[in-house]
PDB file of C-alpha atoms in Angstrom:
ATOM      1  CA  MET S  26      -8.793  -1.810  48.961  1.00  0.00           C
ATOM      2  CA  ILE S  27      -5.954  -2.854  47.279  1.00  0.00           C
ATOM      3  CA  THR S  28      -4.654  -6.105  47.685  1.00  0.00           C
ATOM      4  CA  GLN S  29      -1.919  -7.270  45.436  1.00  0.00           C
ATOM      5  CA  GLN S  30       0.924 -10.425  45.267  1.00  0.00           C
ATOM      6  CA  SER S  31       2.904 -12.486  42.960  1.00  0.00           C
ATOM      7  CA  LEU S  32       3.592 -15.935  42.549  1.00  0.00           C
ATOM      8  CA  SER S  33       7.711 -15.414  42.694  1.00  0.00           C
ATOM      9  CA  HIS S  34       6.952 -14.804  46.587  1.00  0.00           C
ATOM     10  CA  ALA S  35       3.870 -17.503  46.684  1.00  0.00           C
ATOM     11  CA  ARG S  36       5.684 -20.223  44.919  1.00  0.00           C
ATOM     12  CA  PRO S  37       7.197 -21.614  48.199  1.00  0.00           C
ATOM     13  CA  GLN S  38       3.775 -22.776  49.284  1.00  0.00           C
ATOM     14  CA  GLN S  39       2.988 -24.718  46.526  1.00  0.00           C
ATOM     15  CA  ARG S  40       1.333 -27.625  46.930  1.00  0.00           C
ATOM     16  CA  HIS S  41       0.765 -30.963  44.648  1.00  0.00           C
ATOM     17  CA  VAL S  42      -2.973 -32.248  44.546  1.00  0.00           C
ATOM     18  CA  VAL S  43      -3.971 -36.388  43.305  1.00  0.00           C
ATOM     19  CA  LYS S  44      -7.402 -36.395  44.273  1.00  0.00           C
ATOM     20  CA  PRO S  45      -9.726 -38.409  42.494  1.00  0.00           C
ATOM     21  CA  LYS S  46     -11.223 -35.506  40.347  1.00  0.00           C
ATOM     22  CA  PHE S  47      -8.123 -33.624  39.693  1.00  0.00           C
ATOM     23  CA  GLU S  48      -3.939 -33.795  39.198  1.00  0.00           C
ATOM     24  CA  GLY S  49      -1.709 -31.132  39.054  1.00  0.00           C
ATOM     25  CA  VAL S  50      -0.656 -28.224  41.733  1.00  0.00           C
ATOM     26  CA  ILE S  51      -1.508 -25.083  43.710  1.00  0.00           C
ATOM     27  CA  THR S  52      -0.244 -21.882  44.376  1.00  0.00           C
ATOM     28  CA  ASP S  53      -1.855 -19.855  46.588  1.00  0.00           C
ATOM     29  CA  LEU S  54      -1.385 -16.196  45.900  1.00  0.00           C
ATOM     30  CA  ILE S  55      -4.598 -14.530  47.410  1.00  0.00           C
ATOM     31  CA  TYR S  56      -7.253 -15.747  50.420  1.00  0.00           C
ATOM     32  CA  HIS S  57      -9.271 -14.894  53.475  1.00  0.00           C
ATOM     33  CA  ASP S  58     -10.567 -16.906  55.549  1.00  0.00           C
ATOM     34  CA  ASP S  59     -14.525 -17.075  55.674  1.00  0.00           C
ATOM     35  CA  ALA S  60     -15.026 -14.935  58.666  1.00  0.00           C
ATOM     36  CA  SER S  61     -12.851 -12.078  57.249  1.00  0.00           C
ATOM     37  CA  PRO S  62     -15.522  -8.957  56.084  1.00  0.00           C
ATOM     38  CA  LEU S  63     -16.299  -8.690  52.713  1.00  0.00           C
ATOM     39  CA  PRO S  64     -14.481  -8.285  50.327  1.00  0.00           C
ATOM     40  CA  ARG S  65     -12.718 -11.972  50.167  1.00  0.00           C
ATOM     41  CA  PRO S  66     -10.570 -12.146  47.601  1.00  0.00           C
ATOM     42  CA  GLN S  67      -8.791 -14.490  45.682  1.00  0.00           C
ATOM     43  CA  SER S  68      -6.864 -15.696  43.564  1.00  0.00           C
ATOM     44  CA  PHE S  69      -4.942 -19.932  42.426  1.00  0.00           C
ATOM     45  CA  LEU S  70      -2.360 -21.134  40.189  1.00  0.00           C
ATOM     46  CA  VAL S  71      -3.543 -23.557  38.380  1.00  0.00           C
ATOM     47  CA  GLU S  72      -0.874 -26.405  36.644  1.00  0.00           C
ATOM     48  CA  GLN S  73      -3.553 -28.581  36.212  1.00  0.00           C
ATOM     49  CA  ASP S  74      -1.586 -31.764  34.623  1.00  0.00           C
ATOM     50  CA  PRO S  75      -1.157 -33.247  31.333  1.00  0.00           C
ATOM     51  CA  ASN S  76      -3.945 -35.120  29.609  1.00  0.00           C
ATOM     52  CA  TRP S  77      -6.260 -34.455  32.652  1.00  0.00           C
ATOM     53  CA  VAL S  78      -9.174 -33.994  32.013  1.00  0.00           C
ATOM     54  CA  LEU S  79     -11.422 -32.026  34.760  1.00  0.00           C
ATOM     55  CA  GLN S  80     -15.013 -32.696  34.343  1.00  0.00           C
ATOM     56  CA  THR S  81     -17.881 -30.025  33.914  1.00  0.00           C
ATOM     57  CA  HIS S  82     -18.389 -28.885  37.249  1.00  0.00           C
ATOM     58  CA  PHE S  83     -19.527 -24.795  38.421  1.00  0.00           C
ATOM     59  CA  HIS S  84     -19.006 -22.802  40.900  1.00  0.00           C
ATOM     60  CA  GLN S  85     -21.168 -20.776  44.087  1.00  0.00           C
ATOM     61  CA  GLU S  86     -19.302 -17.292  43.596  1.00  0.00           C
ATOM     62  CA  HIS S  87     -18.445 -14.751  40.013  1.00  0.00           C
ATOM     63  CA  GLN S  88     -16.241 -16.372  38.519  1.00  0.00           C
ATOM     64  CA  PHE S  89     -12.841 -15.366  35.794  1.00  0.00           C
ATOM     65  CA  GLN S  90      -9.677 -17.621  34.693  1.00  0.00           C
ATOM     66  CA  VAL S  91      -6.969 -16.166  33.076  1.00  0.00           C
ATOM     67  CA  PHE S  92      -5.154 -19.414  30.813  1.00  0.00           C
ATOM     68  CA  VAL S  93      -1.379 -18.411  30.336  1.00  0.00           C
ATOM     69  CA  ALA S  94       0.363 -21.906  29.321  1.00  0.00           C
ATOM     70  CA  GLY S  95       0.732 -25.077  28.322  1.00  0.00           C
ATOM     71  CA  SER S  96      -3.072 -25.348  25.958  1.00  0.00           C
ATOM     72  CA  GLY S  97      -5.687 -27.496  26.182  1.00  0.00           C
ATOM     73  CA  THR S  98      -9.451 -27.221  25.486  1.00  0.00           C
ATOM     74  CA  ILE S  99     -12.221 -25.678  27.722  1.00  0.00           C
ATOM     75  CA  GLY S 100     -15.703 -27.664  26.184  1.00  0.00           C
ATOM     76  CA  LYS S 101     -15.100 -27.862  22.901  1.00  0.00           C
ATOM     77  CA  ASN S 102     -13.512 -25.049  23.467  1.00  0.00           C
ATOM     78  CA  PRO S 103      -9.813 -24.539  22.252  1.00  0.00           C
ATOM     79  CA  LEU S 104      -8.327 -22.682  24.686  1.00  0.00           C
ATOM     80  CA  SER S 105      -5.194 -20.300  24.217  1.00  0.00           C
ATOM     81  CA  LYS S 106      -2.651 -17.991  25.805  1.00  0.00           C
ATOM     82  CA  LEU S 107      -3.946 -15.817  27.979  1.00  0.00           C
ATOM     83  CA  ALA S 108      -7.434 -16.876  26.805  1.00  0.00           C
ATOM     84  CA  VAL S 109      -9.835 -15.127  29.879  1.00  0.00           C
ATOM     85  CA  HIS S 110     -13.969 -17.452  30.391  1.00  0.00           C
ATOM     86  CA  TYR S 111     -16.140 -16.015  33.341  1.00  0.00           C
ATOM     87  CA  ALA S 112     -18.983 -18.100  34.726  1.00  0.00           C
ATOM     88  CA  SER S 113     -21.555 -16.823  36.788  1.00  0.00           C
ATOM     89  CA  PRO S 114     -22.086 -18.256  40.018  1.00  0.00           C
ATOM     90  CA  HIS S 115     -23.949 -22.163  39.098  1.00  0.00           C
ATOM     91  CA  SER S 116     -23.177 -21.580  35.495  1.00  0.00           C
ATOM     92  CA  ALA S 117     -21.470 -25.165  34.208  1.00  0.00           C
ATOM     93  CA  TYR S 118     -18.998 -25.315  32.549  1.00  0.00           C
ATOM     94  CA  GLY S 119     -16.182 -28.469  31.034  1.00  0.00           C
ATOM     95  CA  PRO S 120     -14.121 -30.569  30.808  1.00  0.00           C
ATOM     96  CA  LEU S 121     -11.687 -29.034  30.714  1.00  0.00           C
ATOM     97  CA  ILE S 122      -8.783 -31.243  29.101  1.00  0.00           C
ATOM     98  CA  ALA S 123      -5.394 -30.569  28.720  1.00  0.00           C
ATOM     99  CA  SER S 124      -3.482 -31.241  26.070  1.00  0.00           C
ATOM    100  CA  ASN S 125      -0.025 -32.769  26.635  1.00  0.00           C
ATOM    101  CA  GLU S 126       2.220 -30.288  27.278  1.00  0.00           C
ATOM    102  CA  GLY S 127       0.026 -29.503  30.304  1.00  0.00           C
ATOM    103  CA  ILE S 128      -2.236 -26.207  30.793  1.00  0.00           C
ATOM    104  CA  SER S 129      -2.006 -23.513  33.614  1.00  0.00           C
ATOM    105  CA  TYR S 130      -4.464 -20.998  34.466  1.00  0.00           C
ATOM    106  CA  PHE S 131      -5.652 -18.885  37.211  1.00  0.00           C
ATOM    107  CA  THR S 132      -8.470 -18.766  38.802  1.00  0.00           C
ATOM    108  CA  LEU S 133      -9.335 -15.481  39.721  1.00  0.00           C
ATOM    109  CA  ARG S 134     -12.994 -14.474  42.090  1.00  0.00           C
ATOM    110  CA  ALA S 135     -14.137 -11.351  43.943  1.00  0.00           C
ATOM    111  CA  VAL S 136     -15.745 -13.933  47.143  1.00  0.00           C
ATOM    112  CA  GLY S 137     -13.569 -16.940  47.877  1.00  0.00           C
ATOM    113  CA  ASP S 138     -15.258 -20.390  47.211  1.00  0.00           C
ATOM    114  CA  VAL S 139     -13.556 -24.126  47.984  1.00  0.00           C
ATOM    115  CA  GLY S 140     -13.661 -27.018  46.294  1.00  0.00           C
ATOM    116  CA  ALA S 141     -16.401 -27.456  42.532  1.00  0.00           C
ATOM    117  CA  TRP S 142     -19.630 -29.399  42.092  1.00  0.00           C
ATOM    118  CA  TYR S 143     -19.037 -31.552  39.152  1.00  0.00           C
ATOM    119  CA  ILE S 144     -21.587 -33.085  37.017  1.00  0.00           C
ATOM    120  CA  PRO S 145     -23.259 -35.917  37.302  1.00  0.00           C
ATOM    121  CA  ASP S 146     -22.719 -36.094  41.204  1.00  0.00           C
ATOM    122  CA  SER S 147     -24.361 -32.904  42.289  1.00  0.00           C
ATOM    123  CA  ARG S 148     -26.661 -32.365  39.066  1.00  0.00           C
ATOM    124  CA  GLU S 149     -29.505 -31.651  42.187  1.00  0.00           C
ATOM    125  CA  GLN S 150     -27.264 -29.299  43.700  1.00  0.00           C
ATOM    126  CA  LEU S 151     -27.180 -27.038  40.628  1.00  0.00           C
ATOM    127  CA  LEU S 152     -29.417 -25.095  40.453  1.00  0.00           C
ATOM    128  CA  THR S 153     -31.452 -24.477  37.333  1.00  0.00           C
ATOM    129  CA  ARG S 154     -33.409 -21.558  38.075  1.00  0.00           C
ATOM    130  CA  LEU S 155     -31.019 -18.971  38.170  1.00  0.00           C
ATOM    131  CA  PRO S 156     -29.795 -16.948  34.971  1.00  0.00           C
ATOM    132  CA  LYS S 157     -26.726 -18.316  33.176  1.00  0.00           C
ATOM    133  CA  GLN S 158     -23.389 -16.138  32.262  1.00  0.00           C
ATOM    134  CA  GLN S 159     -20.283 -17.304  30.495  1.00  0.00           C
ATOM    135  CA  GLU S 160     -18.088 -14.823  28.180  1.00  0.00           C
ATOM    136  CA  HIS S 161     -14.994 -15.913  26.264  1.00  0.00           C
ATOM    137  CA  GLY S 162     -12.595 -13.641  25.238  1.00  0.00           C
ATOM    138  CA  ALA S 163      -8.741 -13.309  24.143  1.00  0.00           C
ATOM    139  CA  PRO S 164      -6.431 -11.055  22.499  1.00  0.00           C
ATOM    140  CA  SER S 165      -5.614 -11.149  19.023  1.00  0.00           C
ATOM    141  CA  THR S 166      -1.473 -11.089  19.350  1.00  0.00           C
ATOM    142  CA  ILE S 167       0.856 -12.672  21.307  1.00  0.00           C
ATOM    143  CA  VAL S 168       3.634  -9.697  22.325  1.00  0.00           C
ATOM    144  CA  SER S 169       7.443 -11.662  23.157  1.00  0.00           C
ATOM    145  CA  SER S 170       8.964 -10.168  26.184  1.00  0.00           C
ATOM    146  CA  ASP S 171      11.864  -8.380  23.722  1.00  0.00           C
ATOM    147  CA  GLU S 172       8.469  -6.565  21.834  1.00  0.00           C
ATOM    148  CA  LEU S 173       6.950  -5.699  24.512  1.00  0.00           C
ATOM    149  CA  LEU S 174       9.972  -3.521  25.084  1.00  0.00           C
ATOM    150  CA  LYS S 175      10.524  -1.679  21.678  1.00  0.00           C
ATOM    151  CA  LEU S 176       6.125  -1.265  22.167  1.00  0.00           C
ATOM    152  CA  LYS S 177       5.998   2.779  21.560  1.00  0.00           C
ATOM    153  CA  SER S 178       2.597   3.190  22.755  1.00  0.00           C
ATOM    154  CA  VAL S 179       0.018   2.030  25.073  1.00  0.00           C
ATOM    155  CA  VAL S 180      -1.895  -0.607  23.666  1.00  0.00           C
ATOM    156  CA  GLN S 181      -5.756  -1.346  24.278  1.00  0.00           C
ATOM    157  CA  GLU S 182      -7.963  -3.868  23.558  1.00  0.00           C
ATOM    158  CA  GLU S 183     -11.331  -4.960  25.005  1.00  0.00           C
ATOM    159  CA  LEU S 184     -11.676  -8.769  25.033  1.00  0.00           C
ATOM    160  CA  ILE S 185     -15.496  -9.139  26.948  1.00  0.00           C
ATOM    161  CA  ALA S 186     -18.365  -6.424  26.050  1.00  0.00           C
ATOM    162  CA  LEU S 187     -19.315  -3.932  29.566  1.00  0.00           C
ATOM    163  CA  ASN S 188     -22.293  -5.585  29.857  1.00  0.00           C
ATOM    164  CA  GLU S 189     -25.283  -3.524  32.001  1.00  0.00           C
ATOM    165  CA  GLN S 190     -24.899  -6.079  35.195  1.00  0.00           C
ATOM    166  CA  GLY S 191     -20.961  -3.805  34.727  1.00  0.00           C
ATOM    167  CA  LEU S 192     -19.006  -7.078  34.074  1.00  0.00           C
ATOM    168  CA  GLY S 193     -16.225  -6.927  31.246  1.00  0.00           C
ATOM    169  CA  ALA S 194     -12.385  -7.410  30.475  1.00  0.00           C
ATOM    170  CA  TRP S 195      -9.665  -5.808  28.413  1.00  0.00           C
ATOM    171  CA  MET S 196      -5.952  -6.451  27.669  1.00  0.00           C
ATOM    172  CA  MET S 197      -3.943  -3.593  27.681  1.00  0.00           C
ATOM    173  CA  ARG S 198       0.259  -3.258  26.792  1.00  0.00           C
ATOM    174  CA  LEU S 199       2.645  -0.402  28.399  1.00  0.00           C
ATOM    175  CA  PRO S 200       6.112   0.709  27.222  1.00  0.00           C
ATOM    176  CA  PRO S 201       8.459   0.850  30.008  1.00  0.00           C
ATOM    177  CA  ARG S 202       7.412   3.008  33.116  1.00  0.00           C
ATOM    178  CA  TYR S 203       4.274   4.632  31.315  1.00  0.00           C
ATOM    179  CA  LYS S 204       1.860   5.242  32.510  1.00  0.00           C
ATOM    180  CA  ALA S 205      -1.991   4.992  31.765  1.00  0.00           C
ATOM    181  CA  PRO S 206      -5.194   4.952  33.170  1.00  0.00           C
ATOM    182  CA  ALA S 207      -7.321   1.921  33.537  1.00  0.00           C
ATOM    183  CA  PRO S 208      -9.925   1.365  31.671  1.00  0.00           C
ATOM    184  CA  SER S 209     -13.067   2.999  32.367  1.00  0.00           C
ATOM    185  CA  PHE S 210     -16.241   2.319  34.792  1.00  0.00           C
ATOM    186  CA  ALA S 211     -14.882   0.899  37.184  1.00  0.00           C
ATOM    187  CA  GLU S 212     -17.492   2.058  39.391  1.00  0.00           C
ATOM    188  CA  GLN S 213     -20.260   0.156  37.079  1.00  0.00           C
ATOM    189  CA  GLY S 214     -18.846  -3.116  38.832  1.00  0.00           C
ATOM    190  CA  GLY S 215     -18.259  -5.475  41.697  1.00  0.00           C
ATOM    191  CA  GLY S 216     -14.447  -4.600  41.627  1.00  0.00           C
ATOM    192  CA  ARG S 217     -11.627  -5.991  39.399  1.00  0.00           C
ATOM    193  CA  PHE S 218      -8.796  -8.029  39.170  1.00  0.00           C
ATOM    194  CA  TYR S 219      -4.627  -6.753  37.028  1.00  0.00           C
ATOM    195  CA  VAL S 220      -3.738 -10.129  36.401  1.00  0.00           C
ATOM    196  CA  ILE S 221       0.715  -9.233  34.817  1.00  0.00           C
ATOM    197  CA  THR S 222       1.087 -11.920  32.399  1.00  0.00           C
ATOM    198  CA  LEU S 223       4.776  -9.687  31.265  1.00  0.00           C
ATOM    199  CA  GLY S 224       6.815  -7.811  32.515  1.00  0.00           C
ATOM    200  CA  SER S 225       5.773  -5.383  34.508  1.00  0.00           C
ATOM    201  CA  MET S 226       4.101  -3.716  37.193  1.00  0.00           C
ATOM    202  CA  ILE S 227       4.371  -0.826  39.634  1.00  0.00           C
ATOM    203  CA  SER S 228       1.429  -0.886  42.461  1.00  0.00           C
ATOM    204  CA  LYS S 229       1.281  -0.188  46.593  1.00  0.00           C
ATOM    205  CA  GLY S 230       5.065   1.020  45.934  1.00  0.00           C
ATOM    206  CA  GLU S 231       5.714  -2.547  44.947  1.00  0.00           C
ATOM    207  CA  GLU S 232       7.198  -3.423  41.146  1.00  0.00           C
ATOM    208  CA  MET S 233       5.766  -6.849  40.678  1.00  0.00           C
ATOM    209  CA  ASP S 234       6.834  -8.847  38.447  1.00  0.00           C
ATOM    210  CA  GLY S 235       3.978 -11.163  36.599  1.00  0.00           C
ATOM    211  CA  LEU S 236       2.662 -13.358  36.886  1.00  0.00           C
ATOM    212  CA  ALA S 237       1.052 -11.315  39.542  1.00  0.00           C
ATOM    213  CA  THR S 238      -2.688 -10.405  40.599  1.00  0.00           C
ATOM    214  CA  VAL S 239      -4.074  -7.527  42.209  1.00  0.00           C
ATOM    215  CA  PHE S 240      -6.810  -7.077  43.603  1.00  0.00           C
ATOM    216  CA  ALA S 241      -8.540  -3.327  43.447  1.00  0.00           C
ATOM    217  CA  THR S 242     -13.230  -2.173  44.399  1.00  0.00           C
ATOM    218  CA  PRO S 243     -14.717  -0.414  42.187  1.00  0.00           C
ATOM    219  CA  ASP S 244     -13.626   2.234  44.727  1.00  0.00           C
ATOM    220  CA  GLU S 245     -10.226   3.007  43.861  1.00  0.00           C
ATOM    221  CA  LYS S 246      -9.138   4.431  40.674  1.00  0.00           C
ATOM    222  CA  ILE S 247      -6.079   2.511  39.740  1.00  0.00           C
ATOM    223  CA  GLU S 248      -3.418   4.022  37.575  1.00  0.00           C
ATOM    224  CA  ILE S 249      -1.230   1.790  35.886  1.00  0.00           C
ATOM    225  CA  GLN S 250       2.358   1.900  35.968  1.00  0.00           C
ATOM    226  CA  ALA S 251       4.977   0.130  34.141  1.00  0.00           C
ATOM    227  CA  GLY S 252       8.131  -0.932  35.048  1.00  0.00           C
ATOM    228  CA  ASP S 253      11.217  -1.273  33.617  1.00  0.00           C
ATOM    229  CA  LYS S 254       9.930  -4.416  31.523  1.00  0.00           C
ATOM    230  CA  GLY S 255       7.190  -2.565  30.348  1.00  0.00           C
ATOM    231  CA  LEU S 256       4.177  -4.353  31.221  1.00  0.00           C
ATOM    232  CA  GLU S 257       1.273  -6.625  29.557  1.00  0.00           C
ATOM    233  CA  VAL S 258      -2.059  -6.847  32.416  1.00  0.00           C
ATOM    234  CA  LEU S 259      -5.213  -8.075  32.208  1.00  0.00           C
ATOM    235  CA  VAL S 260      -7.958  -6.452  33.502  1.00  0.00           C
ATOM    236  CA  LEU S 261     -10.448  -7.991  34.487  1.00  0.00           C
ATOM    237  CA  GLN S 262     -14.255  -6.786  36.332  1.00  0.00           C
ATOM    238  CA  TYR S 263     -17.110  -7.943  37.930  1.00  0.00           C
ATOM    239  CA  PRO S 264     -20.590  -7.310  37.770  1.00  0.00           C
ATOM    240  CA  GLN S 265     -22.076  -5.876  40.679  1.00  0.00           C
ATOM    241  CA  ALA S 266     -23.192  -8.714  42.387  1.00  0.00           C
ATOM    242  CA  ALA S 267     -18.949  -9.930  42.717  1.00  0.00           C
ATOM    243  CA  GLN S 268     -19.247  -7.521  45.168  1.00  0.00           C
ATOM    244  CA  HIS S 269     -21.458 -10.269  47.582  1.00  0.00           C
ATOM    245  CA  SER S 270     -21.132 -13.115  48.745  1.00  0.00           C
ATOM    246  CA  PHE S 271     -23.846 -15.835  46.197  1.00  0.00           C
ATOM    247  CA  ILE S 272     -23.502 -18.430  49.126  1.00  0.00           C
ATOM    248  CA  GLU S 273     -24.099 -16.126  52.135  1.00  0.00           C
ATOM    249  CA  ALA S 274     -26.825 -15.332  50.318  1.00  0.00           C
ATOM    250  CA  MET S 275     -28.420 -18.074  49.377  1.00  0.00           C
ATOM    251  CA  ALA S 276     -27.880 -19.311  53.085  1.00  0.00           C
ATOM    252  CA  ALA S 277     -29.955 -16.504  54.105  1.00  0.00           C
ATOM    253  CA  GLY S 278     -33.011 -17.318  51.441  1.00  0.00           C
ATOM    254  CA  LYS S 279     -32.278 -14.854  48.965  1.00  0.00           C
ATOM    255  CA  VAL S 280     -31.525 -16.006  46.599  1.00  0.00           C
TER     256      VAL S 280
END
């Protein structure tokens, strides 16, 4: 199964959120209701208001975040453009603090989740007995649209080393109209998000300009194809466990 959506197509449904815990703009790209069969991938863009502090929190499904604009910090760590953060279920992270220019990031899950559980308010709901995992990576260089157009060969960089559970992340840059195989080992993971951050990618016969997200189940054999502008894409692979809903497993007493 392949599911995809571009930010430009999703923009008309963006919503401005003003809540005690968060202020900013959220745009849903890929989403399913809870009654849909698995997988139920989810991707949305968060544009967090300048200087807003999103306090430490956790989620109940496996999650990647990709930081695409602005700047800030997560915990004590500065966030650079195209930084990637992974958190396993019930792994608290933060605070996520936007600078005076704000910060924008994709939130991506192989199985959708709603809301956040904030610390210390929800500390009693945090399953401390679960093993926790967080990973962080970022490309060694940032390129402009002009530099991408002038690229002469395919570039691939590992951002998060592939582990035994199937978790991993890579960055790829392709010259205009080039094709390249996706990173190997897709079958070892629990699905992948392809996040188009610059240029354009041909997927299912559609040329998708960045920013855009494409979700593929582990059985899909993806050939990455750049459009006329070249392509920069992040490949985010979930661990095998992410194929199943942690929330549903917990409700069934399997956790």
